[in-house]
Short mmCIF file of C-alpha atoms and ligand atoms in Angstrom, two decimals:
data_model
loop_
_atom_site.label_atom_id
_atom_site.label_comp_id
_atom_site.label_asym_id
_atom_site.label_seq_id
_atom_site.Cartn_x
_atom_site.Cartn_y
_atom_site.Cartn_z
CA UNK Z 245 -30.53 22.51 -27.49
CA UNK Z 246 -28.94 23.33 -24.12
CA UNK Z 247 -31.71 23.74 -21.38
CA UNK Z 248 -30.89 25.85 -17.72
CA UNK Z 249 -33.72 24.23 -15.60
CA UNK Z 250 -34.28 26.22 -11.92
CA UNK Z 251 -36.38 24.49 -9.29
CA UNK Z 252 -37.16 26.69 -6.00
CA UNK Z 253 -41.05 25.33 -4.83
CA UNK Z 254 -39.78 24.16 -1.67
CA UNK Z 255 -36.71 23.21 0.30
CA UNK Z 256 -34.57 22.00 -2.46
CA UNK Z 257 -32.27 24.94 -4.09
CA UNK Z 258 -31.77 23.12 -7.79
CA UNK Z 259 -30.38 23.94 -11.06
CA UNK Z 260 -29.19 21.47 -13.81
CA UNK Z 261 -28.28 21.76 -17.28
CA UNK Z 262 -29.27 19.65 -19.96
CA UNK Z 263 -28.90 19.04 -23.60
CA UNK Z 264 -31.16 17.19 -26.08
CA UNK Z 265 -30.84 16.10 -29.03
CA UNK Z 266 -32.92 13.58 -31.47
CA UNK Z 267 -35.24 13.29 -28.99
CA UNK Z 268 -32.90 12.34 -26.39
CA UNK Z 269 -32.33 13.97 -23.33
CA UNK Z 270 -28.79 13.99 -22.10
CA UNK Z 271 -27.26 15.53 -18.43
CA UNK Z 272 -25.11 17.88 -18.11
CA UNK Z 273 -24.96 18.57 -14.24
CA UNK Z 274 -27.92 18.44 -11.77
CA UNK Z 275 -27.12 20.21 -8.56
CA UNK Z 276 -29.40 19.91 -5.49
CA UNK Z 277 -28.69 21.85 -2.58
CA UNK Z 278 -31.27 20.20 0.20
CA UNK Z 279 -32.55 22.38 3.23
CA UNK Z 280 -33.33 19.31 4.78
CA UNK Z 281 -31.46 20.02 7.81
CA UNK Z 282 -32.82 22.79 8.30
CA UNK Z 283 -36.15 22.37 8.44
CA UNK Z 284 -35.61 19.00 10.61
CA UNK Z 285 -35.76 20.62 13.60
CA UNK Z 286 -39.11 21.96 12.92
CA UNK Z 287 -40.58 18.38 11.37
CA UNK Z 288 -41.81 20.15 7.86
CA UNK Z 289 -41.01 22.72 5.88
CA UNK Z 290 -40.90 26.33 7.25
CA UNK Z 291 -41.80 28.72 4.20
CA UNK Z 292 -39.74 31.72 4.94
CA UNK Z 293 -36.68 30.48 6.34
CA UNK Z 294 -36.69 27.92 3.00
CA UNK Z 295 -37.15 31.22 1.33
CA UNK Z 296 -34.05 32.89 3.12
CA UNK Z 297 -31.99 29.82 2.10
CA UNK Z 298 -33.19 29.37 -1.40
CA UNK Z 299 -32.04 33.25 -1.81
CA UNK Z 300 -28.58 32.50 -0.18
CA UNK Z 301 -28.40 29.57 -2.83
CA UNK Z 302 -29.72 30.20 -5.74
CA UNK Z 303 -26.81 31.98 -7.64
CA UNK Z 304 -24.16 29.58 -6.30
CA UNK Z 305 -26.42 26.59 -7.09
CA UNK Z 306 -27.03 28.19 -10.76
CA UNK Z 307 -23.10 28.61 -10.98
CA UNK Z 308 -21.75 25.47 -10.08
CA UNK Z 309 -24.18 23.46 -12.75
CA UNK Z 310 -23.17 25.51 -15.43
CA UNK Z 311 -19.52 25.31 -14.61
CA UNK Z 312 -19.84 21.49 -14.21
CA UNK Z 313 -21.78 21.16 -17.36
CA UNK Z 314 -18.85 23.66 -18.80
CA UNK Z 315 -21.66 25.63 -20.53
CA UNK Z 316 -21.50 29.33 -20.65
CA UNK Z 317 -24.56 31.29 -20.80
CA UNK Z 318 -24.12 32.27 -24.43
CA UNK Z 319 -24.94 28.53 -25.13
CA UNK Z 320 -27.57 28.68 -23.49
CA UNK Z 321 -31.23 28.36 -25.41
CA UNK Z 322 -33.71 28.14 -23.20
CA UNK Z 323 -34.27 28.80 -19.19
CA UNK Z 324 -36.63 26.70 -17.01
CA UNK Z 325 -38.55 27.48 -13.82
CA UNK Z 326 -40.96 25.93 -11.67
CA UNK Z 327 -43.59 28.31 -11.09
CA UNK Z 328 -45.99 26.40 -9.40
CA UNK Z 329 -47.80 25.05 -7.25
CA UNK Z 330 -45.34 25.33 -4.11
CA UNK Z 331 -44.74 27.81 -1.07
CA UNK Z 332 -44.77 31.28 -2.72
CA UNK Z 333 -41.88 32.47 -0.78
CA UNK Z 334 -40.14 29.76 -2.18
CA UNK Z 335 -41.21 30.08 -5.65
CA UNK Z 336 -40.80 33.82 -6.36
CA UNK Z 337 -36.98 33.43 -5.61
CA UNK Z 338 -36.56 30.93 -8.39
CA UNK Z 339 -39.25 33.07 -10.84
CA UNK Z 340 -37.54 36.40 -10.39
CA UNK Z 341 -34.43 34.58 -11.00
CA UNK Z 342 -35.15 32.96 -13.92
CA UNK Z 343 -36.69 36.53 -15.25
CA UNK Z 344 -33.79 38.54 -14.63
CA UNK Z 345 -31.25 35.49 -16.12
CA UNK Z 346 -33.63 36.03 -19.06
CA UNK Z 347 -33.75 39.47 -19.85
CA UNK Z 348 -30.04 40.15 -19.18
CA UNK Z 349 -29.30 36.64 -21.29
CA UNK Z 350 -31.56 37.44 -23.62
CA UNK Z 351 -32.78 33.73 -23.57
CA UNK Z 352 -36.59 32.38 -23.44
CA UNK Z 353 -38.46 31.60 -20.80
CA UNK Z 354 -41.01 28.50 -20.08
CA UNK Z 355 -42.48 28.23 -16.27
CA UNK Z 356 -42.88 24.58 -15.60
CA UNK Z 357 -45.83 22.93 -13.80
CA UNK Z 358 -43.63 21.35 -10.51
CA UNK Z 359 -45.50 17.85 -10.90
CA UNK Z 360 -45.34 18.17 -14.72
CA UNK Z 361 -42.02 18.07 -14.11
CA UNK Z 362 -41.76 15.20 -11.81
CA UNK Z 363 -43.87 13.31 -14.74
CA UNK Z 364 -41.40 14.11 -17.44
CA UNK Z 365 -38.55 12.93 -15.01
CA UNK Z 366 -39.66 9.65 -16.52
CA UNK Z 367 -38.24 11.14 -19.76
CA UNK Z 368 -34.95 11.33 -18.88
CA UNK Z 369 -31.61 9.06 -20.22
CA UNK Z 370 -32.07 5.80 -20.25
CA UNK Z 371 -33.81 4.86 -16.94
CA UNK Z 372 -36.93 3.28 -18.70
CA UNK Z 373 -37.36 -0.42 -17.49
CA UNK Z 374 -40.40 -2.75 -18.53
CA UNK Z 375 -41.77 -4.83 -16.12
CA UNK Z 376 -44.41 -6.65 -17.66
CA UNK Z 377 -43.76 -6.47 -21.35
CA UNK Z 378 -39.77 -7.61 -20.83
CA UNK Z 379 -38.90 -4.97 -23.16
CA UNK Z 380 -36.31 -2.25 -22.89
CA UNK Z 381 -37.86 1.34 -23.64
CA UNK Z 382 -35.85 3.72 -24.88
CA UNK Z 383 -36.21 7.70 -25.69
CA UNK Z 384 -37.16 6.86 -29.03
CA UNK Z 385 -40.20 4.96 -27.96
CA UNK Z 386 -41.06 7.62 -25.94
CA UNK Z 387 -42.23 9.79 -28.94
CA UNK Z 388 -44.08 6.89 -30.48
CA UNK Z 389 -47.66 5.94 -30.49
CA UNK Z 390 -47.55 2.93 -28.66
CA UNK Z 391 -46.26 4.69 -25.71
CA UNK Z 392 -49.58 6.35 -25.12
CA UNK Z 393 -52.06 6.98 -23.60
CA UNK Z 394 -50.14 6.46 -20.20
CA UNK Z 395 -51.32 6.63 -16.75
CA UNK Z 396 -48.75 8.27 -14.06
CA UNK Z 397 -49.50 7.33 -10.29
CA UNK Z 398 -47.89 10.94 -9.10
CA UNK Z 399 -46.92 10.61 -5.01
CA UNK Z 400 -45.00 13.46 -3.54
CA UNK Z 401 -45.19 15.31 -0.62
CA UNK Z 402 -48.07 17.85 -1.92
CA UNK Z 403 -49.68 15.58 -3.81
CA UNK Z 404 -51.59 12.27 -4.67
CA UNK Z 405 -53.26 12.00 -8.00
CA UNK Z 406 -53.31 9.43 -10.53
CA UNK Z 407 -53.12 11.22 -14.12
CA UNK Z 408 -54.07 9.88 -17.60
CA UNK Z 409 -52.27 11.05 -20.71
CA UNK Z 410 -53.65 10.24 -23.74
CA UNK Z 411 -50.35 12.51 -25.40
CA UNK Z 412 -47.35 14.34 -24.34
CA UNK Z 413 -48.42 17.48 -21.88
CA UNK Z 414 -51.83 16.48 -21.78
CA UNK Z 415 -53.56 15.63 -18.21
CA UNK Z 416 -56.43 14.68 -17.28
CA UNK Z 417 -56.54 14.12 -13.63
CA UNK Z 418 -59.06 10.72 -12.74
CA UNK Z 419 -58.33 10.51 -8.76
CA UNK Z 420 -56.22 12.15 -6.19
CA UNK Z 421 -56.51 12.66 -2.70
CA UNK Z 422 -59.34 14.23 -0.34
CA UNK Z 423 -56.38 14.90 2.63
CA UNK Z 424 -53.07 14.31 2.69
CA UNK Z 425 -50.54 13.20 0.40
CA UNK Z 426 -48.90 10.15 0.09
CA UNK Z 427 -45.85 12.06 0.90
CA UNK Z 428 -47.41 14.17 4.00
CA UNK Z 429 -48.63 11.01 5.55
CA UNK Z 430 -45.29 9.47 5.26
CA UNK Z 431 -43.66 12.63 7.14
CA UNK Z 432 -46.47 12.59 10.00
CA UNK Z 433 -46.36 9.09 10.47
CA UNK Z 434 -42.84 9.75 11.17
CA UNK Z 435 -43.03 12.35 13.67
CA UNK Z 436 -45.52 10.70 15.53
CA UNK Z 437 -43.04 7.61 15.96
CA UNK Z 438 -40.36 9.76 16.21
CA UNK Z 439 -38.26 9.73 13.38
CA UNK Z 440 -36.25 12.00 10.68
CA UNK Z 441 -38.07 14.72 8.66
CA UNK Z 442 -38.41 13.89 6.03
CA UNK Z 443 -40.30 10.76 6.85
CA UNK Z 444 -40.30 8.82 3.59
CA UNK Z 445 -37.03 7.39 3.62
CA UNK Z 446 -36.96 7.14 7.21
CA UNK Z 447 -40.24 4.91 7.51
CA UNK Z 448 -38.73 3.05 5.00
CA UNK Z 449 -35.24 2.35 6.47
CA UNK Z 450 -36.63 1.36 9.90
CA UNK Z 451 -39.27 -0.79 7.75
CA UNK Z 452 -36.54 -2.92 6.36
CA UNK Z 453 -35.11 -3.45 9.97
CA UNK Z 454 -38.17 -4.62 11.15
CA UNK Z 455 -37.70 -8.47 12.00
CA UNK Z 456 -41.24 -9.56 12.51
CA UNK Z 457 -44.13 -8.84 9.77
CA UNK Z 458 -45.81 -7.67 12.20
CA UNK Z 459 -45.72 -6.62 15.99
CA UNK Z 460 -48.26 -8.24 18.23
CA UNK Z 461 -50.11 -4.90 19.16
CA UNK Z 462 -50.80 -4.43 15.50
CA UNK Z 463 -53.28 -7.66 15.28
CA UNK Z 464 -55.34 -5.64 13.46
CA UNK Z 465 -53.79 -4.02 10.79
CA UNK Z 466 -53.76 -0.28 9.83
CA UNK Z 467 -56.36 0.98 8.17
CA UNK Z 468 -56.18 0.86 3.61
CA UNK Z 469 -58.28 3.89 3.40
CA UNK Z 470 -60.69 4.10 0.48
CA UNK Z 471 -59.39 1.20 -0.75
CA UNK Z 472 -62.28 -0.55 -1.79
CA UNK Z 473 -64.15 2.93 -2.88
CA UNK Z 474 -65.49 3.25 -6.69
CA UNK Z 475 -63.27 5.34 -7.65
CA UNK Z 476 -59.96 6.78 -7.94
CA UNK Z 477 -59.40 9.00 -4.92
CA UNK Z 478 -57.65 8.61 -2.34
CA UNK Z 479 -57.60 9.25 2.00
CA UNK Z 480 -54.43 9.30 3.68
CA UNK Z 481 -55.68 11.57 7.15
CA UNK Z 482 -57.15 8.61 8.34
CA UNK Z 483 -54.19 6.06 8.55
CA UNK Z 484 -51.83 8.85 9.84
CA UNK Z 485 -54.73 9.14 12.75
CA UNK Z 486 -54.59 5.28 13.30
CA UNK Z 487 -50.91 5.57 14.01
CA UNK Z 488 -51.17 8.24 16.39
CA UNK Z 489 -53.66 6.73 18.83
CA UNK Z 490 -51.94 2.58 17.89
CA UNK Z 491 -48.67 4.91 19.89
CA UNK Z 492 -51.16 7.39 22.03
CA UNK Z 493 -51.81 3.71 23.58
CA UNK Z 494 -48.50 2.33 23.73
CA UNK Z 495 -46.18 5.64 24.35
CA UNK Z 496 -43.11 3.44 26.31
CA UNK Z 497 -42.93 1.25 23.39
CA UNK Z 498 -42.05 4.05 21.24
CA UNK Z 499 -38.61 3.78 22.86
CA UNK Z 500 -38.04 -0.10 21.49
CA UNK Z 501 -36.89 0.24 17.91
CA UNK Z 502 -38.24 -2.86 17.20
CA UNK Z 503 -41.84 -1.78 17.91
CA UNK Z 504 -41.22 1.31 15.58
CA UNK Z 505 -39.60 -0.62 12.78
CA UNK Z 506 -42.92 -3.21 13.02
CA UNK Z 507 -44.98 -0.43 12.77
CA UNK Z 508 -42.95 1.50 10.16
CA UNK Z 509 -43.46 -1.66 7.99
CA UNK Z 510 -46.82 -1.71 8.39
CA UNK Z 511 -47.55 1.53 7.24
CA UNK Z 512 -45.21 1.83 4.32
CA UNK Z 513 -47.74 -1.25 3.20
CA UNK Z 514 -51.05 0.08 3.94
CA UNK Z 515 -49.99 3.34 1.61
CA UNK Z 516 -48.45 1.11 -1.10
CA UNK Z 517 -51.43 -1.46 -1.19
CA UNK Z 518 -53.74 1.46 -1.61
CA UNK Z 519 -51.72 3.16 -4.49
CA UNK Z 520 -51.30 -0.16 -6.24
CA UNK Z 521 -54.76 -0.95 -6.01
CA UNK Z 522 -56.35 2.35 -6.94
CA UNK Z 523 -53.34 2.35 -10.28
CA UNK Z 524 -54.36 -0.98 -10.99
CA UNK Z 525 -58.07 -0.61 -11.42
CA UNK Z 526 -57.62 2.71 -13.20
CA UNK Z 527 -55.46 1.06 -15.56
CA UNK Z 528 -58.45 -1.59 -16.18
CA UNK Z 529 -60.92 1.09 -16.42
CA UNK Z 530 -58.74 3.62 -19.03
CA UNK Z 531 -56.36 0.64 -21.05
CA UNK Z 532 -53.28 2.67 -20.82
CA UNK Z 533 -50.37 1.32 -22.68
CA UNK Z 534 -47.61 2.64 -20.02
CA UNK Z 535 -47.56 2.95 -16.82
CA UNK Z 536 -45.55 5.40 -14.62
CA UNK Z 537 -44.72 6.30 -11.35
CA UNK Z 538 -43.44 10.14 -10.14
CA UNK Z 539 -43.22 12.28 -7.31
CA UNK Z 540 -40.60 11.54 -4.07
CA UNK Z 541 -42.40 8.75 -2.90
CA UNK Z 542 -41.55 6.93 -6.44
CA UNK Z 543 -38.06 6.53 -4.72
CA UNK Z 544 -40.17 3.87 -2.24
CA UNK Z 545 -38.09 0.83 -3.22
CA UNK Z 546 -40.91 -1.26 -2.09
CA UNK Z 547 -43.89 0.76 -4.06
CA UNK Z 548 -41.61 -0.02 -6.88
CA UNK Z 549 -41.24 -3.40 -6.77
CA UNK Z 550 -44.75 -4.50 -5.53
CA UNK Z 551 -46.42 -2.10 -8.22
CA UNK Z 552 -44.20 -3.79 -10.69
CA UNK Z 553 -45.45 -7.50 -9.79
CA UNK Z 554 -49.12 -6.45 -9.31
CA UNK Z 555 -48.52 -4.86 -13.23
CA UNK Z 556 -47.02 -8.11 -14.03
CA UNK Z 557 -49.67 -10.21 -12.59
CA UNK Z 558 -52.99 -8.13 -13.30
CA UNK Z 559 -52.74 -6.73 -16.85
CA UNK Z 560 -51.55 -7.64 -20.61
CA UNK Z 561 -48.65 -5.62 -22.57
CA UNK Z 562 -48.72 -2.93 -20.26
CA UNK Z 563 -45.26 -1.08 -20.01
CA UNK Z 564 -44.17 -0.22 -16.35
CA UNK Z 565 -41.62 2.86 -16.29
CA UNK Z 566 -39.98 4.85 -13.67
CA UNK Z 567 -37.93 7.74 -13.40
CA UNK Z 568 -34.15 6.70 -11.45
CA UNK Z 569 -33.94 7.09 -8.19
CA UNK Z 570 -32.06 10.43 -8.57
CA UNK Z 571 -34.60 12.19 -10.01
CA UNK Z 572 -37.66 11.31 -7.83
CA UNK Z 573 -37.18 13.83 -5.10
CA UNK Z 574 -37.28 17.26 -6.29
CA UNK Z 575 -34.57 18.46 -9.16
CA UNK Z 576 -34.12 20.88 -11.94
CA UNK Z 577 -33.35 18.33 -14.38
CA UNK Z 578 -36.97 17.53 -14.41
CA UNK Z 579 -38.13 20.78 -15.01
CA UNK Z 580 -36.06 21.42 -17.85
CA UNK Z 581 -36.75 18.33 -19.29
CA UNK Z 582 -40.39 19.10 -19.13
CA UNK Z 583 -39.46 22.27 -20.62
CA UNK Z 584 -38.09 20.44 -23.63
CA UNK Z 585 -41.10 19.02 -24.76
CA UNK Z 586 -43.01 22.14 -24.30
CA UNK Z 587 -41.20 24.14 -26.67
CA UNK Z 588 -41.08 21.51 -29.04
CA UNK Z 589 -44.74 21.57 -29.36
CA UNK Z 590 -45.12 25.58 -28.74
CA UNK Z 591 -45.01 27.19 -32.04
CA UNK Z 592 -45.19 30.76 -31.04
CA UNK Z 593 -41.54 31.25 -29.45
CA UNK Z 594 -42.10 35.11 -29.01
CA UNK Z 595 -44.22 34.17 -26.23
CA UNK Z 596 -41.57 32.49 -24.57
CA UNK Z 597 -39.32 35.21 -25.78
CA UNK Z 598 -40.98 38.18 -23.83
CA UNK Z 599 -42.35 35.85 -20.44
CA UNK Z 600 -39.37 37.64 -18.66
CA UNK Z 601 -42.23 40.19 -17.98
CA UNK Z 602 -44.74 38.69 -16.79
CA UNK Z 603 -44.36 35.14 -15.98
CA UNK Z 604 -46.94 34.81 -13.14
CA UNK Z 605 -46.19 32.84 -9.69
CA UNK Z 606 -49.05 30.50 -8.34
CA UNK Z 607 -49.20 28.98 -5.10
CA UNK Z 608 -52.72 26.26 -6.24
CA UNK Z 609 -51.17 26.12 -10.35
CA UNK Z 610 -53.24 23.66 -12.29
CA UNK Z 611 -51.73 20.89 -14.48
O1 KG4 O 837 -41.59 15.26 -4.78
P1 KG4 O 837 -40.95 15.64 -3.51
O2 KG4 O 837 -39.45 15.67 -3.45
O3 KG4 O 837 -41.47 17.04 -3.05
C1 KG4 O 837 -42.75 17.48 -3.30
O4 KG4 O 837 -43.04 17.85 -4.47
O5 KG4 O 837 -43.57 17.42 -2.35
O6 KG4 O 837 -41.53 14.64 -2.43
C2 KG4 O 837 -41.15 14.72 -1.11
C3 KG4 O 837 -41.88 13.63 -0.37
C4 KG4 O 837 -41.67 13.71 1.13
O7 KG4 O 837 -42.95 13.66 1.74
C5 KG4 O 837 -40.85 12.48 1.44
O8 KG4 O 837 -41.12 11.95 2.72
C6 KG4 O 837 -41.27 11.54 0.34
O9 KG4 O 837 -41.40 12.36 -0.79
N1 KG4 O 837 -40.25 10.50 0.07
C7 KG4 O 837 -40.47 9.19 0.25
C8 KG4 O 837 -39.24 8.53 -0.04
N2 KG4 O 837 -38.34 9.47 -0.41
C9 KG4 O 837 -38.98 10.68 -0.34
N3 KG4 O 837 -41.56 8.51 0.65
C10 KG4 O 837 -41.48 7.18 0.77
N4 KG4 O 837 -40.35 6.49 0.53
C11 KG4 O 837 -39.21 7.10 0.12
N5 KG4 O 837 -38.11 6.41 -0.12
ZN1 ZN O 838 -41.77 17.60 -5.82
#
């Protein structure tokens, strides 16, 4: 089936088409227009003006992937959208999108969960790798038993959870985060040492400049919040707050880039030791048979590799898979692949058929 995914919850404008088959999910185009700088001036996210753009966007954006995936709305079966959570502004330009493509296409309609979608970026092509098991995974494996129950360590900027699935589009959320995300602390840490919004992959690219482990003023390191708590939750406020008063103390060596790159190192670590600690006990505790990562701080080359040796080096037969790089930050391929495997297992279509009308827009949506 051919798939129109639409992705609006914040300030990337995306629309991709895909096509599935035998369990197989397949490409078509995946356009991304980023407001990124935009909103760099103002170090986050402004709601309304991401709004404005999204609604300058979104028909262009929905053009160009159907012209580059040379699919014409007749072939189309099925339209995506993210309907939550996200900014609302953001969201409703995408939903009442979506709705009108449906009624005037005639086409269903299934509203996505925005981090179910990030999780069933994993599901995509051929981008499985096993770490620990040496094994290739492919799409086929995917649908089998030995796949699950799978635990997904989901990091994006809105949120930190780690989520067990014990089958396809079922979640049961066993820790996330009492503050910030993963994501959010990455983008305040950067502002406070003065780099690019957003902060992710600028921590990490003055990270892998730094040329000492560690600067001298850092003798003691950052804070690993709740890392040694009994559970699976997590604290992120806390090590944002350790950076801002390690600088409030040292404000003329914000200008040396080597002091920022030190420090930039050291935090990208004290996130990724918590995450990998926290996913590694909760994979002792629930014996998952996958492991995943998703969200856009899956993109974190090093919280890649390092949660890949830890898997490797701490548990038995566990597969490690992650979604590519292209698909960690926020896209509508996701969205319509998570679509997929909704409708797959949704017998009553007519729903689908008729959610034109009614498909509802929430801001705090529940996986
Ligand atoms: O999933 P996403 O695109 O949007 C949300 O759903 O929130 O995630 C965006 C977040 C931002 O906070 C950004 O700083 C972070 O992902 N991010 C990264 C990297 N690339 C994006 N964090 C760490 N390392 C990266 N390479
Ligand atoms: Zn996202």
């Amino acid at each position: 089936m051919i798939i129109l995914g639409i992705e609006t919850s914040c300030d990337e404008t995306a629309a991709a088409v895909i096509s599935t088959q035998d369990n197989s999910i397949k490409i078509l185009s995946n356009i991304v227009s980023s407001q990124v700088a935009l909103h760099q001036k103002w170090g986050g996210v402004v709601p309304n003006l991401a709004a404005r753009e999204h609604l300058k966007n979104i028909l262009p954006v929905i053009t160009a992937a159907l012209s580059k995936a040379r699919t014409k709305p007749t072939s189309i079966d099925l339209i995506a959208v993210t309907n939550g959570p996200g900014l609302i502004p953001a969201l409703l330009i995408g939903v009442n999108t979506a709705k009108t493509l449906s009624y005037l296409w005639n086409k269903p309609l299934i509203g996505v969960h925005h981090i179910e979608g990030h999780i069933y970026a994993n599901f995509i092509g051929s981008q499985q790798e096993s770490v620990s098991s040496n094994r290739k995974l492919n799409s086929c494996l995917l649908l089998a038993d030995n796949f699950f129950p799978a635990l997904c360590l989901v990091v994006s900027g809105g949120h930190t959870q780690l989520v067990f699935m014990k089958k396809h589009l079922h979640y049961k959320i066993i820790g996330q985060t009492l503050d910030d995300a993963a994501g959010e602390a990455f983008d305040k840490a950067a502002r406070i040492l003065g780099l690019n919004y957003p902060g992710g992959p600028a921590i990490a690219a003055s990270a892998s400049k730094a040329k000492n482990k560690k600067h001298k003023l850092l003798s003691k390191n950052l804070p690993r919040p709740m890392i040694g708590s009994p559970n699976f939750n997590f604290s992120f406020s806390g090590l944002k707050t350790a950076v801002l008063y390690l600088t409030k103390k040292n404000e003329r060596l914000l200008k040396k880039e080597s002091f920022v790159n030190e420090v930039s190192l050291e935090f990208q670590q004290a996130v990724v030791d918590v995450l990998i600690t926290k996913t590694i006990a909760a994979a002792k505790k629930h014996n998952p048979k996958t492991i995943m990562l998703a969200g856009g701080v899956s993109a974190n080359a090093e919280l890649r590799r390092q949660l890949g040796e830890a898997i490797d080096k701490e548990l038995k037969n566990i597969s490690y898979i992650m979604p590519d790089t292209s698909y960690c930050i926020d896209n509508a391929a996701m969205i319509a692949a998570a679509a997929y495997w909704r409708w797959r297992n949704n017998k009553n279509k007519k729903f689908y058929a008729e959610a034109w009308k009614d498909l509802p827009v929430d801001a705090n949506l529940s996986l």
